[in-house]
Short mmCIF file of N, CA and C in Angstrom, two decimals:
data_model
loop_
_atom_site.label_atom_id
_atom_site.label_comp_id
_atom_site.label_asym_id
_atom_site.label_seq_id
_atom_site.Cartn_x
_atom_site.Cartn_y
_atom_site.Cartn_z
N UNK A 1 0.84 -1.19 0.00
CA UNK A 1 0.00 0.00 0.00
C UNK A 1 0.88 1.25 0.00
N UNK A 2 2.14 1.15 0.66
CA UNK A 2 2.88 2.29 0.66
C UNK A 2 3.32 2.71 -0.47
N UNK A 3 3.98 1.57 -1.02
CA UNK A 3 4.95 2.19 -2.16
C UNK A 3 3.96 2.20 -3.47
N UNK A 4 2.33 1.96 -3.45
CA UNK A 4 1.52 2.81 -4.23
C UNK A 4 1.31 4.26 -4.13
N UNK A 5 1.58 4.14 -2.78
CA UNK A 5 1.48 5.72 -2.02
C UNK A 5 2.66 6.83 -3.23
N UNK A 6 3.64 6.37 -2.67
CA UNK A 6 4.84 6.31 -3.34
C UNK A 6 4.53 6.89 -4.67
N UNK A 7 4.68 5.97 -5.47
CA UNK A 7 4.51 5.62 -6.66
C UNK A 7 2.86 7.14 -7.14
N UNK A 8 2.04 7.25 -6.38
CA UNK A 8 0.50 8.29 -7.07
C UNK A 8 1.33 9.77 -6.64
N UNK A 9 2.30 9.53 -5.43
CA UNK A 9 3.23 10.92 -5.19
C UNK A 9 3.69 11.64 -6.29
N UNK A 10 4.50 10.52 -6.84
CA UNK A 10 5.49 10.94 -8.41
C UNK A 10 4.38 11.50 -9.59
N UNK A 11 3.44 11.31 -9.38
CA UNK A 11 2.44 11.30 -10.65
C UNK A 11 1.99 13.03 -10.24
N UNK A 12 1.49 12.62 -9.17
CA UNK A 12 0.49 13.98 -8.33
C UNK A 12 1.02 15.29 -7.59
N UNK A 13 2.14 14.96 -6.84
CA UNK A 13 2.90 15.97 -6.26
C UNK A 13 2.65 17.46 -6.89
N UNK A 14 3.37 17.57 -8.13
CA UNK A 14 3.54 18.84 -8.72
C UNK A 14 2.28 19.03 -8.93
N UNK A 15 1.00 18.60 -9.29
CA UNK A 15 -0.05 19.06 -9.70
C UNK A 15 -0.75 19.45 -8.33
N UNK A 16 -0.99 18.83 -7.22
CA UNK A 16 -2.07 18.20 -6.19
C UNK A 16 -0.78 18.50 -4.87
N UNK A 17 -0.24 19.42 -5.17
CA UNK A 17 0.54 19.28 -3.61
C UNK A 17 0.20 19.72 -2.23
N UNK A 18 -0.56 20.26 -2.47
CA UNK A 18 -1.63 20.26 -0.86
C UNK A 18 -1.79 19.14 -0.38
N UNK A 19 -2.48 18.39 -0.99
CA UNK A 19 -3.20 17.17 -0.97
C UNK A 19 -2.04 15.99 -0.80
N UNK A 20 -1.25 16.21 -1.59
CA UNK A 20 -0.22 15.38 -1.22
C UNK A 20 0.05 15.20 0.40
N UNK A 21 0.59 16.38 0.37
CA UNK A 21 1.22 16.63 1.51
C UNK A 21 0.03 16.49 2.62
N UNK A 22 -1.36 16.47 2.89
CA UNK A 22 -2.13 16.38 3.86
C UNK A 22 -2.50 14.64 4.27
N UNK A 23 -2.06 13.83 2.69
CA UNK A 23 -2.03 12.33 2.78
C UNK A 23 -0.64 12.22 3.78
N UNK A 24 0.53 12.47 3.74
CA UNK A 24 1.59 12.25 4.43
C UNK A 24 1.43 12.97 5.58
N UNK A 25 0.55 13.85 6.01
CA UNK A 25 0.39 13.91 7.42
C UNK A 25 -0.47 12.92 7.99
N UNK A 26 -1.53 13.16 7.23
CA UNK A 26 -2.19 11.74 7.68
C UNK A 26 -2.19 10.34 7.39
N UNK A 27 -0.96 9.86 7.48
CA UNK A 27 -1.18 8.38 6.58
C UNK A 27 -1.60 7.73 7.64
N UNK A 28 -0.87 7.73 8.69
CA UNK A 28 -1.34 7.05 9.47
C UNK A 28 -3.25 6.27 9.63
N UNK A 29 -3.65 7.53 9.54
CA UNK A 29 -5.57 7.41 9.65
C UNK A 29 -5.90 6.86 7.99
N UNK A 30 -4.96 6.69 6.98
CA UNK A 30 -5.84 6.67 5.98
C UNK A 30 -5.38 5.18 5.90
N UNK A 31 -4.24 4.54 6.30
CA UNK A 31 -3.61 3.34 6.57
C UNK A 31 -4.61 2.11 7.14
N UNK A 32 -4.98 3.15 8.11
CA UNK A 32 -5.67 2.26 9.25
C UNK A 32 -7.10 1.88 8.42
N UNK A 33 -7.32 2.92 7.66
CA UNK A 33 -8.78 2.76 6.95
C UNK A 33 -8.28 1.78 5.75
N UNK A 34 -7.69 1.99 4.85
CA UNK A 34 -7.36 0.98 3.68
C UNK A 34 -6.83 -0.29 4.43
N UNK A 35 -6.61 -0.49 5.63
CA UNK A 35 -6.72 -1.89 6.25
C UNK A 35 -7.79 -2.22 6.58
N UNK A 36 -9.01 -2.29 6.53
CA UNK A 36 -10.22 -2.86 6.30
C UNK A 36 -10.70 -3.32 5.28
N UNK A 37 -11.60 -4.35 5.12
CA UNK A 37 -12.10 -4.85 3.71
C UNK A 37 -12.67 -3.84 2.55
N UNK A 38 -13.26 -4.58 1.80
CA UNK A 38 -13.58 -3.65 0.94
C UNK A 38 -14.76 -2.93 1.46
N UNK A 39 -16.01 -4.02 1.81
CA UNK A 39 -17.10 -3.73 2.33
C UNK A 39 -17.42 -2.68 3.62
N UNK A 40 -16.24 -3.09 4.59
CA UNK A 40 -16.09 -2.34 5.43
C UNK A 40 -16.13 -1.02 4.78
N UNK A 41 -15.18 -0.67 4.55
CA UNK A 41 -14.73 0.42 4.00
C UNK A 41 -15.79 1.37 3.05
N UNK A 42 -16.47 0.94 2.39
CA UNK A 42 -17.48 1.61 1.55
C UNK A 42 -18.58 1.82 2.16
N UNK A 43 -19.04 0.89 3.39
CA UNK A 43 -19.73 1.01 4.71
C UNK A 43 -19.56 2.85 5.30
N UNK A 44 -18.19 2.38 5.47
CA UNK A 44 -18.03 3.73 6.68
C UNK A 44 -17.99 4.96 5.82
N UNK A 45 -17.37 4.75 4.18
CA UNK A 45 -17.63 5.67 3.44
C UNK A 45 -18.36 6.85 3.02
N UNK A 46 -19.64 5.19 3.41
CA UNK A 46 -21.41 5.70 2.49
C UNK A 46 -21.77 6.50 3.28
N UNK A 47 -21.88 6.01 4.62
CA UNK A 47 -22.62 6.22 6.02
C UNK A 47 -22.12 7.75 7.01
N UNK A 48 -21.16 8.41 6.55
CA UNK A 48 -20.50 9.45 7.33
C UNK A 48 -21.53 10.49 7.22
N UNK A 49 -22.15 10.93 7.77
CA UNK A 49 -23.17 11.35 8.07
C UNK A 49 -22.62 13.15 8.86
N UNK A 50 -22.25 13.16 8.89
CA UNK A 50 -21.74 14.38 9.70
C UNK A 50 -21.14 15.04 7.85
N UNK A 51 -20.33 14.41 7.26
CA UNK A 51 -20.15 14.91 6.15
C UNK A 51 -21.28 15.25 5.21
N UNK A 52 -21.84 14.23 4.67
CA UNK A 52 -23.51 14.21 3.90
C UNK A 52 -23.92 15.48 4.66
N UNK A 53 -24.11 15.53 5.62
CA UNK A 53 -25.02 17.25 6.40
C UNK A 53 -24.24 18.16 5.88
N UNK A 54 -22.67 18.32 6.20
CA UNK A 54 -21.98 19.66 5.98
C UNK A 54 -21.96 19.78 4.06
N UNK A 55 -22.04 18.81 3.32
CA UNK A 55 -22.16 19.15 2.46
C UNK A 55 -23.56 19.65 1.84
N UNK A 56 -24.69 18.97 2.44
CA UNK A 56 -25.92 19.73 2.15
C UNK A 56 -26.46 21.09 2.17
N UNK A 57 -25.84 21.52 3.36
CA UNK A 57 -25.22 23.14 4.21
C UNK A 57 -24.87 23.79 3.19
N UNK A 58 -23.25 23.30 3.07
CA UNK A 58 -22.88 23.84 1.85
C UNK A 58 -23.22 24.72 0.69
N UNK A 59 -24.00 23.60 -0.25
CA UNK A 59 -24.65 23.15 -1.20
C UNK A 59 -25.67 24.58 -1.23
N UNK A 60 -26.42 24.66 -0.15
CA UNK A 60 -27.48 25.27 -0.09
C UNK A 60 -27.06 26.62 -0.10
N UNK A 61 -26.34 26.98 1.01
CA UNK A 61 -25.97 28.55 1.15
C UNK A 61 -25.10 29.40 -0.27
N UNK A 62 -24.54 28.04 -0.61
CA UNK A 62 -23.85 28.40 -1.99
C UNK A 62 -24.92 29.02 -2.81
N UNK A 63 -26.06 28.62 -2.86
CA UNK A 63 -26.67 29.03 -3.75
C UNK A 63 -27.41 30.30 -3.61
N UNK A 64 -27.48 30.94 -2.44
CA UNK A 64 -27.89 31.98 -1.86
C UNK A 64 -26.81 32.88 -1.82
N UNK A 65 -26.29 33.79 -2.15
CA UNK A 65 -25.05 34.03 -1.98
C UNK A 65 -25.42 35.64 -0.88
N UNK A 66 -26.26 36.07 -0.95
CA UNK A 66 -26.51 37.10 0.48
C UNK A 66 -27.70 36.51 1.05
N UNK A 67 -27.18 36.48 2.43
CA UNK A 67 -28.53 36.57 3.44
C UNK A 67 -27.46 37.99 4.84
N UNK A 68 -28.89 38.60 4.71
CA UNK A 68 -28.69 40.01 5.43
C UNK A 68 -28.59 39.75 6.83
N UNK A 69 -28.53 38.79 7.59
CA UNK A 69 -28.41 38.48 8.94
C UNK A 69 -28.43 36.71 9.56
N UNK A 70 -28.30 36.63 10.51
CA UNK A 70 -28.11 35.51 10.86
C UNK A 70 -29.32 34.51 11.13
N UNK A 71 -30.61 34.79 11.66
CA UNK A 71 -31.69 34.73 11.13
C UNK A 71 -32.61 33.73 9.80
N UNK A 72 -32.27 34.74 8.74
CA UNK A 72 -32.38 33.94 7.34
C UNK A 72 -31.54 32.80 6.96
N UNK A 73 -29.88 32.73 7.98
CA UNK A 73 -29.47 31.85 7.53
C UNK A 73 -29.82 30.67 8.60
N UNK A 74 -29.85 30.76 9.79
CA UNK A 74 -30.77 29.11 10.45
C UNK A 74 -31.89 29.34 9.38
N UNK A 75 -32.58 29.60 9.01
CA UNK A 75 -33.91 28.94 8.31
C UNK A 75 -33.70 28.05 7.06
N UNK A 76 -32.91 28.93 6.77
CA UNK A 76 -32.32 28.02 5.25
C UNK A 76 -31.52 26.57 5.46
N UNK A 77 -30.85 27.05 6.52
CA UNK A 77 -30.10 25.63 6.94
C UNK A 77 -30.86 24.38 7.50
N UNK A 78 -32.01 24.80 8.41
CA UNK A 78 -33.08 24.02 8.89
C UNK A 78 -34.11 23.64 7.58
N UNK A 79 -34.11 24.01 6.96
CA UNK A 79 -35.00 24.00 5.56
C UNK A 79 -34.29 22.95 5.06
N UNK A 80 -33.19 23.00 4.80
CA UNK A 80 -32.14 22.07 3.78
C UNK A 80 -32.17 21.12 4.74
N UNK A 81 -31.91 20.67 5.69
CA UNK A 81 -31.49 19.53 6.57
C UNK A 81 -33.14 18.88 6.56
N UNK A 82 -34.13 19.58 6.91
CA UNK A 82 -35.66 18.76 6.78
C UNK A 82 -35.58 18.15 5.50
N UNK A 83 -35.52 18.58 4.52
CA UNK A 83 -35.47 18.27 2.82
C UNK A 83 -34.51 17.15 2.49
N UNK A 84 -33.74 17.30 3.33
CA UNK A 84 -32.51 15.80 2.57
C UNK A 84 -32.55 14.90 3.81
N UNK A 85 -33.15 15.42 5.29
CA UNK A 85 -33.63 14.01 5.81
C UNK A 85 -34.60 13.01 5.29
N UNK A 86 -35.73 13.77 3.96
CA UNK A 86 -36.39 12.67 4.14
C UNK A 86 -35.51 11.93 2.96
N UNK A 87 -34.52 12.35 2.34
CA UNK A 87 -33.99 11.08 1.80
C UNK A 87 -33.07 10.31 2.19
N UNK A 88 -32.75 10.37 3.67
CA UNK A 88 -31.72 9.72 4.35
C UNK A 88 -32.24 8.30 4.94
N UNK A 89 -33.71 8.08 4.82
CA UNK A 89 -34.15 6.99 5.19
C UNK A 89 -34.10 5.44 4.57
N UNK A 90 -33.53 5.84 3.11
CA UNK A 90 -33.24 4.94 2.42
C UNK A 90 -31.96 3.77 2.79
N UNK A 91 -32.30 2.07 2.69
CA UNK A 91 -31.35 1.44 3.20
C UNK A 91 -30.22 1.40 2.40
N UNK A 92 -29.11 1.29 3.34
CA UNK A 92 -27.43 1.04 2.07
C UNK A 92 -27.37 -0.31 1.30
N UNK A 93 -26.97 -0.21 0.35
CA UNK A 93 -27.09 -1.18 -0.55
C UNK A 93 -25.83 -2.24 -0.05
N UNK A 94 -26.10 -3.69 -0.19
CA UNK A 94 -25.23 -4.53 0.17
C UNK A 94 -24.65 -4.61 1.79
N UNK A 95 -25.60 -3.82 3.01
CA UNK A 95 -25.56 -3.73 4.27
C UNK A 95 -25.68 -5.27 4.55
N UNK A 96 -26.08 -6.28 4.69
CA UNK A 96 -25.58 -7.81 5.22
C UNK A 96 -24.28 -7.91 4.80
N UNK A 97 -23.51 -8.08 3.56
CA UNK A 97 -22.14 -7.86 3.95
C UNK A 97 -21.26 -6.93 4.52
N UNK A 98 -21.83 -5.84 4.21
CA UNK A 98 -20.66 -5.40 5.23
C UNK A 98 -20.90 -5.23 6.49
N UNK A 99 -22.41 -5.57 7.31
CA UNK A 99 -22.43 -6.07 8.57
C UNK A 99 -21.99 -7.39 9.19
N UNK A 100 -21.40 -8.04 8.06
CA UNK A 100 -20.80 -9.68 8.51
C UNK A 100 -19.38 -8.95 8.73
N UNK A 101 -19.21 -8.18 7.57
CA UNK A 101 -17.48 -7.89 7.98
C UNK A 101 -17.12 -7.36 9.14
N UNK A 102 -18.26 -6.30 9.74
CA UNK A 102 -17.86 -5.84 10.71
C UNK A 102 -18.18 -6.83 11.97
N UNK A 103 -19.08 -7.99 12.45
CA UNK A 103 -19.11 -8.51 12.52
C UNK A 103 -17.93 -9.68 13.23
N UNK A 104 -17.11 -9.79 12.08
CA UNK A 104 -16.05 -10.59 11.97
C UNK A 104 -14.66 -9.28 12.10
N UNK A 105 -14.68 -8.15 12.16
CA UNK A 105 -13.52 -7.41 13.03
C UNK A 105 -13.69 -6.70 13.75
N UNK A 106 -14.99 -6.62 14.48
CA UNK A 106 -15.32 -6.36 15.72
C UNK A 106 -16.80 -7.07 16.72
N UNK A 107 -16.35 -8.31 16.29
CA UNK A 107 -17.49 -9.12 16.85
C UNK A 107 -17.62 -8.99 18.31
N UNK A 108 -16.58 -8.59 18.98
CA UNK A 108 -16.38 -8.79 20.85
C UNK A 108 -17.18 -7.29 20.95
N UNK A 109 -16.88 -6.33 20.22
CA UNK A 109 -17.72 -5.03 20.36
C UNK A 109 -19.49 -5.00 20.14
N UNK A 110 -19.46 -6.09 19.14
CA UNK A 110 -21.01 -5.60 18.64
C UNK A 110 -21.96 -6.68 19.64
N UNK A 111 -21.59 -7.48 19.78
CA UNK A 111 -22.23 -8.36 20.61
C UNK A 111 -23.24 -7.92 21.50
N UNK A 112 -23.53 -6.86 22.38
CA UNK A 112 -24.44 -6.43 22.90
C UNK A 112 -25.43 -5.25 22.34
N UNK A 113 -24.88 -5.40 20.89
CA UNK A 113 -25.74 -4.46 20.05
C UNK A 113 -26.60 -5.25 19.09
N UNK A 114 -26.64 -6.28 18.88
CA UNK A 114 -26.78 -7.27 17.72
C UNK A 114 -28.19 -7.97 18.27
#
């Protein structure tokens, strides 16, 4: 995994060097994540939920580009978050496997959740 690391550096560096450089601060956390299965992994991907919101946020105020006080902007933000909860109810696709995986690398954890 490293010396792919390695190896997308030489390609990306000069173009993407922020980014570069924020992977080599963090390898550690991104290590730990590309050591999980596949399933796992597209699991915790799908599911980050704190992200999905800040990008909805986002998304929204972007498109407003003045609001005259603070006010108009909770409404808009509460507006957007009602509107894309109701599509958050939908199930993840292929959730029995990657609840076996997790399952099987943290079975001593889930056990009283299951």
């Amino acid at each position: 995994m490293f010396n792919d690391f390695f190896e997308m550096r030489g390609v990306w560096d000069k173009k993407y060097p922020k980014i570069s450089k924020r992977w080599r601060t963090h390898w550690k956390n991104f290590n730990a994540f590309f050591g999980y299965p596949a399933d796992i992994r597209k699991a915790i991907y799908t599911t980050n939920a704190i992200e999905l919101l800040n990008s909805v946020i986002r998304q929204t105020i972007k498109k407003r580009k003045v609001l005259p006080t603070d006010d108009p902007v909770r409404k808009v933000i509460y507006l957007a978050i009602k509107d894309a909860s109701k599509k958050w109810n939908m199930p993840m696709q292929n959730w029995r496997l990657a609840m076996r995986g997790f399952i099987i690398e943290f079975g001593d954890r889930l056990s009283d959740h299951l």
